[in-house]
Every structure is written in structure tokens, then in C-alpha cells.
């Protein structure tokens, strides 16, 4: 399998100081006056454009196989119950097709992976835009999810480096 990608990163300024908790990478966000931290990648096989932007109140993720066009927009939230240590994921279709469950599977898997990066208690809400033309094989699905999670870690690293 031939894999290639390019990365472009736009760092944010005026980032708040970390609370020195290594598991709190999900809690660091840019201030409202700063530009979002953005990471862009292009994955080949299948040709997929990926963009991740960390804003103060949420993370925007765009996944497109149609020259950057977004077909479906989903809002994804996570709740952790300290009573029974359970996780609840809420996925809401804001715009686009409602008949393809694969879009929701992508969104939930991304949220689960980001939650597992930290302490499992907190993750900022996600706004996921997705437009897939090809039915994804399990390998393509994992490749795209892995790239998005890697982009999230890169963005958090940029925010920490600027704090």
C-alpha cells in the first residue's frame, strides 16, 4: 500500500498556560483573540483532504474526498459518568445526508480515540465535516482515523509549545 501525505501547520498565538497535568492535553485551547491552531494533510490511496482546527470551544475536523467539499456536518459530544465510569457519545447530524451511517461511525471513532488520548474524562466537542465518495475498506478507515488523531496530537503539541 502506497501511503504519502503532506502536512501544513498554522500555529496559534496567545495560548493559555498548561496546568502541568500530562493527561490534560485535551483541555488546552487557544484564547478567543488568537487564530485557531490548524493542521492540514493530504492522504493518498484513497485521495483524502484532511483539515483539523482547534478553536477555543471545539475542534473542527474536515474529511473530504471531493476536492475539499463537505457533504455532511456532524456535531459530536462526549460525557463521562463518574458514577458508573461509562462514556456516552452524542452525534447530531447538522447538515447533509442522514442515510449513511458510515459518517457517524467515522465521527464517533475519532471522538473515542481523542478521549482515550487524555484522561478519558474530557474532550472538547467536535464538528466533523465529511464527504466520502469511495466506500472505505477497513484499512482505509483505520488510515484516515489514525491520520486525524495524529493531527490532533500535533495541534496539541503546537499549542503546548507556544504556551
mmCIF file of N, CA and C in Angstrom, residues 31-143:
data_model
loop_
_atom_site.group_PDB
_atom_site.id
_atom_site.type_symbol
_atom_site.label_atom_id
_atom_site.label_comp_id
_atom_site.label_asym_id
_atom_site.label_seq_id
_atom_site.Cartn_x
_atom_site.Cartn_y
_atom_site.Cartn_z
ATOM 1 N N UNK A 31 -6.782 31.140 23.079
ATOM 2 C CA UNK A 31 -7.660 32.191 23.599
ATOM 3 C C UNK A 31 -8.543 32.706 22.471
ATOM 4 N N UNK A 32 -9.651 33.348 22.791
ATOM 5 C CA UNK A 32 -10.557 33.813 21.734
ATOM 6 C C UNK A 32 -9.914 34.810 20.779
ATOM 7 N N UNK A 33 -8.927 35.560 21.241
ATOM 8 C CA UNK A 33 -8.318 36.577 20.382
ATOM 9 C C UNK A 33 -7.306 36.001 19.395
ATOM 10 N N UNK A 34 -6.985 34.733 19.536
ATOM 11 C CA UNK A 34 -5.973 34.152 18.656
ATOM 12 C C UNK A 34 -6.616 33.402 17.489
ATOM 13 N N UNK A 35 -5.813 33.156 16.490
ATOM 14 C CA UNK A 35 -6.260 32.321 15.385
ATOM 15 C C UNK A 35 -6.275 30.875 15.847
ATOM 16 N N UNK A 36 -7.098 30.027 15.238
ATOM 17 C CA UNK A 36 -7.085 28.618 15.638
ATOM 18 C C UNK A 36 -5.794 27.941 15.199
ATOM 19 N N UNK A 37 -5.427 26.906 15.914
ATOM 20 C CA UNK A 37 -4.318 26.077 15.501
ATOM 21 C C UNK A 37 -4.855 25.112 14.458
ATOM 22 N N UNK A 38 -4.256 25.105 13.280
ATOM 23 C CA UNK A 38 -4.769 24.322 12.167
ATOM 24 C C UNK A 38 -3.684 23.420 11.595
ATOM 25 N N UNK A 39 -4.056 22.171 11.327
ATOM 26 C CA UNK A 39 -3.160 21.202 10.700
ATOM 27 C C UNK A 39 -3.874 20.671 9.462
ATOM 28 N N UNK A 40 -3.165 20.651 8.339
ATOM 29 C CA UNK A 40 -3.739 20.209 7.071
ATOM 30 C C UNK A 40 -2.888 19.071 6.524
ATOM 31 N N UNK A 41 -3.553 18.025 6.037
ATOM 32 C CA UNK A 41 -2.837 16.914 5.404
ATOM 33 C C UNK A 41 -3.618 16.423 4.200
ATOM 34 N N UNK A 42 -2.884 15.827 3.266
ATOM 35 C CA UNK A 42 -3.480 15.161 2.118
ATOM 36 C C UNK A 42 -2.980 13.721 2.151
ATOM 37 N N UNK A 43 -3.913 12.794 2.195
ATOM 38 C CA UNK A 43 -3.584 11.374 2.240
ATOM 39 C C UNK A 43 -3.869 10.795 0.860
ATOM 40 N N UNK A 44 -2.989 9.923 0.369
ATOM 41 C CA UNK A 44 -3.231 9.254 -0.904
ATOM 42 C C UNK A 44 -3.706 7.835 -0.647
ATOM 43 N N UNK A 45 -4.413 7.326 -1.620
ATOM 44 C CA UNK A 45 -4.983 5.968 -1.584
ATOM 45 C C UNK A 45 -5.807 5.716 -0.345
ATOM 46 N N UNK A 46 -7.003 6.157 -0.256
ATOM 47 C CA UNK A 46 -7.730 6.977 -1.214
ATOM 48 C C UNK A 46 -7.373 8.450 -1.049
ATOM 49 N N UNK A 47 -7.446 9.214 -2.132
ATOM 50 C CA UNK A 47 -7.138 10.648 -2.067
ATOM 51 C C UNK A 47 -8.117 11.332 -1.134
ATOM 52 N N UNK A 48 -7.611 11.824 -0.015
ATOM 53 C CA UNK A 48 -8.457 12.413 1.020
ATOM 54 C C UNK A 48 -7.787 13.660 1.563
ATOM 55 N N UNK A 49 -8.525 14.771 1.576
ATOM 56 C CA UNK A 49 -8.056 16.020 2.182
ATOM 57 C C UNK A 49 -8.512 16.040 3.634
ATOM 58 N N UNK A 50 -7.585 16.342 4.550
ATOM 59 C CA UNK A 50 -7.891 16.401 5.974
ATOM 60 C C UNK A 50 -7.502 17.765 6.517
ATOM 61 N N UNK A 51 -8.376 18.355 7.322
ATOM 62 C CA UNK A 51 -8.095 19.630 7.967
ATOM 63 C C UNK A 51 -8.604 19.537 9.399
ATOM 64 N N UNK A 52 -7.778 19.935 10.351
ATOM 65 C CA UNK A 52 -8.159 19.947 11.759
ATOM 66 C C UNK A 52 -7.829 21.315 12.326
ATOM 67 N N UNK A 53 -8.822 21.973 12.928
ATOM 68 C CA UNK A 53 -8.634 23.288 13.543
ATOM 69 C C UNK A 53 -9.097 23.220 14.991
ATOM 70 N N UNK A 54 -8.230 23.652 15.911
ATOM 71 C CA UNK A 54 -8.575 23.692 17.332
ATOM 72 C C UNK A 54 -8.990 25.118 17.655
ATOM 73 N N UNK A 55 -10.275 25.297 17.979
ATOM 74 C CA UNK A 55 -10.811 26.576 18.400
ATOM 75 C C UNK A 55 -10.934 26.575 19.920
ATOM 76 N N UNK A 56 -11.349 27.699 20.494
ATOM 77 C CA UNK A 56 -11.464 27.784 21.946
ATOM 78 C C UNK A 56 -12.499 26.809 22.490
ATOM 79 N N UNK A 57 -13.620 26.667 21.812
ATOM 80 C CA UNK A 57 -14.711 25.878 22.376
ATOM 81 C C UNK A 57 -14.959 24.548 21.682
ATOM 82 N N UNK A 58 -14.215 24.228 20.622
ATOM 83 C CA UNK A 58 -14.420 22.955 19.927
ATOM 84 C C UNK A 58 -13.285 22.691 18.952
ATOM 85 N N UNK A 59 -13.314 21.493 18.390
ATOM 86 C CA UNK A 59 -12.343 21.104 17.369
ATOM 87 C C UNK A 59 -13.115 20.823 16.086
ATOM 88 N N UNK A 60 -12.677 21.440 14.991
ATOM 89 C CA UNK A 60 -13.303 21.209 13.700
ATOM 90 C C UNK A 60 -12.428 20.260 12.899
ATOM 91 N N UNK A 61 -13.054 19.230 12.344
ATOM 92 C CA UNK A 61 -12.343 18.245 11.529
ATOM 93 C C UNK A 61 -13.075 18.120 10.203
ATOM 94 N N UNK A 62 -12.348 18.296 9.112
ATOM 95 C CA UNK A 62 -12.932 18.168 7.785
ATOM 96 C C UNK A 62 -12.231 17.034 7.048
ATOM 97 N N UNK A 63 -13.022 16.102 6.521
ATOM 98 C CA UNK A 63 -12.516 14.944 5.790
ATOM 99 C C UNK A 63 -13.229 14.943 4.443
ATOM 100 N N UNK A 64 -12.481 15.086 3.353
ATOM 101 C CA UNK A 64 -13.125 15.192 2.046
ATOM 102 C C UNK A 64 -12.362 14.418 0.980
ATOM 103 N N UNK A 65 -13.113 13.672 0.186
ATOM 104 C CA UNK A 65 -12.569 13.020 -0.999
ATOM 105 C C UNK A 65 -13.124 13.683 -2.260
ATOM 106 N N UNK A 66 -13.737 14.864 -2.090
ATOM 107 C CA UNK A 66 -14.352 15.604 -3.211
ATOM 108 C C UNK A 66 -13.743 16.993 -3.323
ATOM 109 N N UNK A 67 -12.431 17.079 -3.448
ATOM 110 C CA UNK A 67 -11.716 18.344 -3.635
ATOM 111 C C UNK A 67 -12.061 19.373 -2.563
ATOM 112 N N UNK A 68 -12.116 18.944 -1.317
ATOM 113 C CA UNK A 68 -12.344 19.846 -0.199
ATOM 114 C C UNK A 68 -13.789 20.167 0.100
ATOM 115 N N UNK A 69 -14.723 19.626 -0.657
ATOM 116 C CA UNK A 69 -16.147 19.886 -0.411
ATOM 117 C C UNK A 69 -16.629 19.008 0.739
ATOM 118 N N UNK A 70 -17.484 19.594 1.572
ATOM 119 C CA UNK A 70 -18.005 18.880 2.725
ATOM 120 C C UNK A 70 -19.476 18.560 2.475
ATOM 121 N N UNK A 71 -19.827 17.297 2.556
ATOM 122 C CA UNK A 71 -21.193 16.879 2.294
ATOM 123 C C UNK A 71 -22.049 16.810 3.538
ATOM 124 N N UNK A 72 -21.542 16.257 4.620
ATOM 125 C CA UNK A 72 -22.300 16.063 5.854
ATOM 126 C C UNK A 72 -21.543 16.711 7.005
ATOM 127 N N UNK A 73 -22.272 17.451 7.844
ATOM 128 C CA UNK A 73 -21.668 18.092 9.016
ATOM 129 C C UNK A 73 -22.305 17.484 10.260
ATOM 130 N N UNK A 74 -21.448 16.957 11.147
ATOM 131 C CA UNK A 74 -21.902 16.302 12.366
ATOM 132 C C UNK A 74 -21.336 16.999 13.592
ATOM 133 N N UNK A 75 -22.132 17.071 14.644
ATOM 134 C CA UNK A 75 -21.676 17.566 15.937
ATOM 135 C C UNK A 75 -21.543 16.358 16.852
ATOM 136 N N UNK A 76 -20.380 16.227 17.527
ATOM 137 C CA UNK A 76 -20.124 15.075 18.389
ATOM 138 C C UNK A 76 -19.714 15.571 19.769
ATOM 139 N N UNK A 77 -20.418 15.094 20.784
ATOM 140 C CA UNK A 77 -20.113 15.431 22.174
ATOM 141 C C UNK A 77 -19.874 14.154 22.960
ATOM 142 N N UNK A 78 -19.154 14.292 24.063
ATOM 143 C CA UNK A 78 -18.809 13.165 24.929
ATOM 144 C C UNK A 78 -19.140 13.515 26.364
ATOM 145 N N UNK A 79 -19.707 12.562 27.071
ATOM 146 C CA UNK A 79 -19.947 12.714 28.506
ATOM 147 C C UNK A 79 -19.352 11.512 29.221
ATOM 148 N N UNK A 80 -18.760 11.775 30.373
ATOM 149 C CA UNK A 80 -18.224 10.703 31.208
ATOM 150 C C UNK A 80 -18.988 10.699 32.523
ATOM 151 N N UNK A 81 -19.490 9.545 32.905
ATOM 152 C CA UNK A 81 -20.216 9.413 34.163
ATOM 153 C C UNK A 81 -19.274 8.874 35.226
ATOM 154 N N UNK A 82 -19.059 9.665 36.269
ATOM 155 C CA UNK A 82 -18.202 9.206 37.364
ATOM 156 C C UNK A 82 -18.917 8.198 38.253
ATOM 157 N N UNK A 83 -20.227 8.122 38.136
ATOM 158 C CA UNK A 83 -20.991 7.172 38.953
ATOM 159 C C UNK A 83 -20.702 5.738 38.526
ATOM 160 N N UNK A 84 -20.790 5.475 37.229
ATOM 161 C CA UNK A 84 -20.553 4.101 36.758
ATOM 162 C C UNK A 84 -19.398 3.998 35.760
ATOM 163 N N UNK A 85 -18.589 5.047 35.655
ATOM 164 C CA UNK A 85 -17.422 5.075 34.763
ATOM 165 C C UNK A 85 -17.774 4.739 33.311
ATOM 166 N N UNK A 86 -18.915 5.222 32.849
ATOM 167 C CA UNK A 86 -19.333 4.944 31.472
ATOM 168 C C UNK A 86 -19.163 6.195 30.606
ATOM 169 N N UNK A 87 -19.032 5.953 29.334
ATOM 170 C CA UNK A 87 -18.905 7.020 28.346
ATOM 171 C C UNK A 87 -20.170 7.051 27.495
ATOM 172 N N UNK A 88 -20.662 8.248 27.230
ATOM 173 C CA UNK A 88 -21.820 8.433 26.356
ATOM 174 C C UNK A 88 -21.410 9.391 25.250
ATOM 175 N N UNK A 89 -21.696 8.994 24.020
ATOM 176 C CA UNK A 89 -21.360 9.807 22.862
ATOM 177 C C UNK A 89 -22.648 10.272 22.198
ATOM 178 N N UNK A 90 -22.728 11.562 21.900
ATOM 179 C CA UNK A 90 -23.897 12.145 21.247
ATOM 180 C C UNK A 90 -23.464 12.632 19.867
ATOM 181 N N UNK A 91 -24.113 12.109 18.839
ATOM 182 C CA UNK A 91 -23.806 12.513 17.462
ATOM 183 C C UNK A 91 -25.078 13.095 16.861
ATOM 184 N N UNK A 92 -24.958 14.320 16.373
ATOM 185 C CA UNK A 92 -26.108 15.005 15.777
ATOM 186 C C UNK A 92 -25.752 15.418 14.361
ATOM 187 N N UNK A 93 -26.593 15.059 13.422
ATOM 188 C CA UNK A 93 -26.399 15.449 12.035
ATOM 189 C C UNK A 93 -26.922 16.864 11.862
ATOM 190 N N UNK A 94 -26.021 17.802 11.546
ATOM 191 C CA UNK A 94 -26.406 19.205 11.390
ATOM 192 C C UNK A 94 -26.772 19.561 9.961
ATOM 193 N N UNK A 95 -26.141 18.872 9.007
ATOM 194 C CA UNK A 95 -26.303 19.239 7.604
ATOM 195 C C UNK A 95 -25.926 18.048 6.741
ATOM 196 N N UNK A 96 -26.665 17.818 5.667
ATOM 197 C CA UNK A 96 -26.272 16.802 4.704
ATOM 198 C C UNK A 96 -27.049 15.506 4.832
ATOM 199 N N UNK A 97 -26.450 14.449 4.295
ATOM 200 C CA UNK A 97 -27.102 13.143 4.229
ATOM 201 C C UNK A 97 -27.331 12.555 5.619
ATOM 202 N N UNK A 98 -28.465 11.948 5.775
ATOM 203 C CA UNK A 98 -28.783 11.282 7.034
ATOM 204 C C UNK A 98 -28.930 9.780 6.840
ATOM 205 N N UNK A 99 -28.739 9.311 5.616
ATOM 206 C CA UNK A 99 -28.970 7.906 5.309
ATOM 207 C C UNK A 99 -27.704 7.051 5.308
ATOM 208 N N UNK A 100 -26.549 7.637 5.562
ATOM 209 C CA UNK A 100 -25.301 6.879 5.545
ATOM 210 C C UNK A 100 -24.710 6.818 6.953
ATOM 211 N N UNK A 101 -24.836 5.674 7.618
ATOM 212 C CA UNK A 101 -24.319 5.564 8.985
ATOM 213 C C UNK A 101 -22.789 5.606 9.060
ATOM 214 N N UNK A 102 -22.097 5.430 7.936
ATOM 215 C CA UNK A 102 -20.638 5.444 7.956
ATOM 216 C C UNK A 102 -20.082 6.782 8.429
ATOM 217 N N UNK A 103 -20.755 7.872 8.096
ATOM 218 C CA UNK A 103 -20.310 9.189 8.554
ATOM 219 C C UNK A 103 -20.305 9.253 10.081
ATOM 220 N N UNK A 104 -21.355 8.734 10.710
ATOM 221 C CA UNK A 104 -21.427 8.714 12.181
ATOM 222 C C UNK A 104 -20.378 7.788 12.784
ATOM 223 N N UNK A 105 -20.077 6.697 12.091
ATOM 224 C CA UNK A 105 -19.041 5.780 12.584
ATOM 225 C C UNK A 105 -17.686 6.481 12.595
ATOM 226 N N UNK A 106 -17.374 7.208 11.529
ATOM 227 C CA UNK A 106 -16.126 7.978 11.494
ATOM 228 C C UNK A 106 -16.077 8.974 12.652
ATOM 229 N N UNK A 107 -17.168 9.741 12.822
ATOM 230 C CA UNK A 107 -17.193 10.780 13.851
ATOM 231 C C UNK A 107 -17.030 10.189 15.249
ATOM 232 N N UNK A 108 -17.738 9.115 15.536
ATOM 233 C CA UNK A 108 -17.642 8.512 16.874
ATOM 234 C C UNK A 108 -16.253 7.928 17.107
ATOM 235 N N UNK A 109 -15.695 7.259 16.109
ATOM 236 C CA UNK A 109 -14.373 6.660 16.276
ATOM 237 C C UNK A 109 -13.315 7.731 16.539
ATOM 238 N N UNK A 110 -13.409 8.862 15.848
ATOM 239 C CA UNK A 110 -12.475 9.961 16.088
ATOM 240 C C UNK A 110 -12.622 10.466 17.517
ATOM 241 N N UNK A 111 -13.865 10.675 17.969
ATOM 242 C CA UNK A 111 -14.097 11.150 19.334
ATOM 243 C C UNK A 111 -13.574 10.143 20.358
ATOM 244 N N UNK A 112 -13.844 8.872 20.175
ATOM 245 C CA UNK A 112 -13.361 7.852 21.108
ATOM 246 C C UNK A 112 -11.838 7.860 21.201
ATOM 247 N N UNK A 113 -11.185 7.958 20.068
ATOM 248 C CA UNK A 113 -9.714 7.944 20.062
ATOM 249 C C UNK A 113 -9.145 9.184 20.740
ATOM 250 N N UNK A 114 -9.764 10.350 20.539
ATOM 251 C CA UNK A 114 -9.282 11.572 21.185
ATOM 252 C C UNK A 114 -9.522 11.503 22.687
ATOM 253 N N UNK A 115 -10.677 10.991 23.103
ATOM 254 C CA UNK A 115 -10.959 10.828 24.534
ATOM 255 C C UNK A 115 -9.908 9.913 25.170
ATOM 256 N N UNK A 116 -9.545 8.846 24.484
ATOM 257 C CA UNK A 116 -8.567 7.899 25.030
ATOM 258 C C UNK A 116 -7.147 8.457 25.078
ATOM 259 N N UNK A 117 -6.872 9.543 24.343
ATOM 260 C CA UNK A 117 -5.547 10.166 24.414
ATOM 261 C C UNK A 117 -5.308 10.799 25.785
ATOM 262 N N UNK A 118 -6.355 11.368 26.335
ATOM 263 C CA UNK A 118 -6.240 12.063 27.619
ATOM 264 C C UNK A 118 -6.634 11.158 28.760
ATOM 265 N N UNK A 119 -7.224 11.753 29.755
ATOM 266 C CA UNK A 119 -7.593 11.000 30.942
ATOM 267 C C UNK A 119 -8.949 10.324 30.803
ATOM 268 N N UNK A 120 -9.619 10.481 29.688
ATOM 269 C CA UNK A 120 -10.895 9.837 29.442
ATOM 270 C C UNK A 120 -12.091 10.572 29.997
ATOM 271 N N UNK A 121 -11.865 11.689 30.678
ATOM 272 C CA UNK A 121 -12.967 12.415 31.286
ATOM 273 C C UNK A 121 -13.478 13.549 30.406
ATOM 274 N N UNK A 122 -12.594 14.167 29.665
ATOM 275 C CA UNK A 122 -12.979 15.373 28.951
ATOM 276 C C UNK A 122 -12.428 15.357 27.532
ATOM 277 N N UNK A 123 -13.234 15.840 26.630
ATOM 278 C CA UNK A 123 -12.796 16.079 25.261
ATOM 279 C C UNK A 123 -13.640 17.226 24.733
ATOM 280 N N UNK A 124 -13.039 18.204 24.066
ATOM 281 C CA UNK A 124 -13.857 19.286 23.514
ATOM 282 C C UNK A 124 -14.819 18.728 22.468
ATOM 283 N N UNK A 125 -15.971 19.353 22.290
ATOM 284 C CA UNK A 125 -16.901 18.897 21.245
ATOM 285 C C UNK A 125 -16.234 18.964 19.872
ATOM 286 N N UNK A 126 -16.659 18.066 19.001
ATOM 287 C CA UNK A 126 -16.131 18.025 17.641
ATOM 288 C C UNK A 126 -17.204 18.475 16.668
ATOM 289 N N UNK A 127 -16.762 19.182 15.644
ATOM 290 C CA UNK A 127 -17.599 19.497 14.495
ATOM 291 C C UNK A 127 -16.924 18.795 13.322
ATOM 292 N N UNK A 128 -17.545 17.727 12.831
ATOM 293 C CA UNK A 128 -16.927 16.877 11.815
ATOM 294 C C UNK A 128 -17.663 17.048 10.494
ATOM 295 N N UNK A 129 -16.942 17.521 9.485
ATOM 296 C CA UNK A 129 -17.464 17.602 8.127
ATOM 297 C C UNK A 129 -16.872 16.467 7.330
ATOM 298 N N UNK A 130 -17.722 15.709 6.645
ATOM 299 C CA UNK A 130 -17.218 14.516 5.966
ATOM 300 C C UNK A 130 -17.903 14.334 4.621
ATOM 301 N N UNK A 131 -17.107 13.987 3.602
ATOM 302 C CA UNK A 131 -17.624 13.723 2.266
ATOM 303 C C UNK A 131 -16.759 12.639 1.640
ATOM 304 N N UNK A 132 -17.242 11.425 1.675
ATOM 305 C CA UNK A 132 -16.519 10.279 1.127
ATOM 306 C C UNK A 132 -17.211 9.812 -0.142
ATOM 307 N N UNK A 133 -16.462 9.646 -1.225
ATOM 308 C CA UNK A 133 -17.052 9.159 -2.468
ATOM 309 C C UNK A 133 -16.853 7.662 -2.611
ATOM 310 N N UNK A 134 -15.778 7.173 -2.048
ATOM 311 C CA UNK A 134 -15.483 5.748 -2.136
ATOM 312 C C UNK A 134 -15.908 5.072 -0.846
ATOM 313 N N UNK A 135 -16.451 3.867 -0.976
ATOM 314 C CA UNK A 135 -16.707 3.083 0.225
ATOM 315 C C UNK A 135 -15.354 2.669 0.788
ATOM 316 N N UNK A 136 -15.152 2.952 2.048
ATOM 317 C CA UNK A 136 -13.854 2.720 2.669
ATOM 318 C C UNK A 136 -13.667 1.260 3.031
ATOM 319 N N UNK A 137 -12.490 0.756 2.711
ATOM 320 C CA UNK A 137 -12.112 -0.554 3.214
ATOM 321 C C UNK A 137 -11.715 -0.379 4.673
ATOM 322 N N UNK A 138 -11.663 -1.459 5.446
ATOM 323 C CA UNK A 138 -11.229 -1.323 6.847
ATOM 324 C C UNK A 138 -9.840 -0.692 6.978
ATOM 325 N N UNK A 139 -8.943 -0.968 6.027
ATOM 326 C CA UNK A 139 -7.599 -0.383 6.073
ATOM 327 C C UNK A 139 -7.655 1.124 5.825
ATOM 328 N N UNK A 140 -8.464 1.548 4.846
ATOM 329 C CA UNK A 140 -8.605 2.976 4.562
ATOM 330 C C UNK A 140 -9.245 3.698 5.736
ATOM 331 N N UNK A 141 -10.250 3.078 6.342
ATOM 332 C CA UNK A 141 -10.907 3.649 7.513
ATOM 333 C C UNK A 141 -9.896 3.889 8.625
ATOM 334 N N UNK A 142 -9.099 2.858 8.950
ATOM 335 C CA UNK A 142 -8.086 2.993 10.009
ATOM 336 C C UNK A 142 -7.036 4.045 9.653
ATOM 337 N N UNK A 143 -6.639 4.086 8.376
ATOM 338 C CA UNK A 143 -5.628 5.056 7.955
ATOM 339 C C UNK A 143 -6.124 6.488 8.144
#
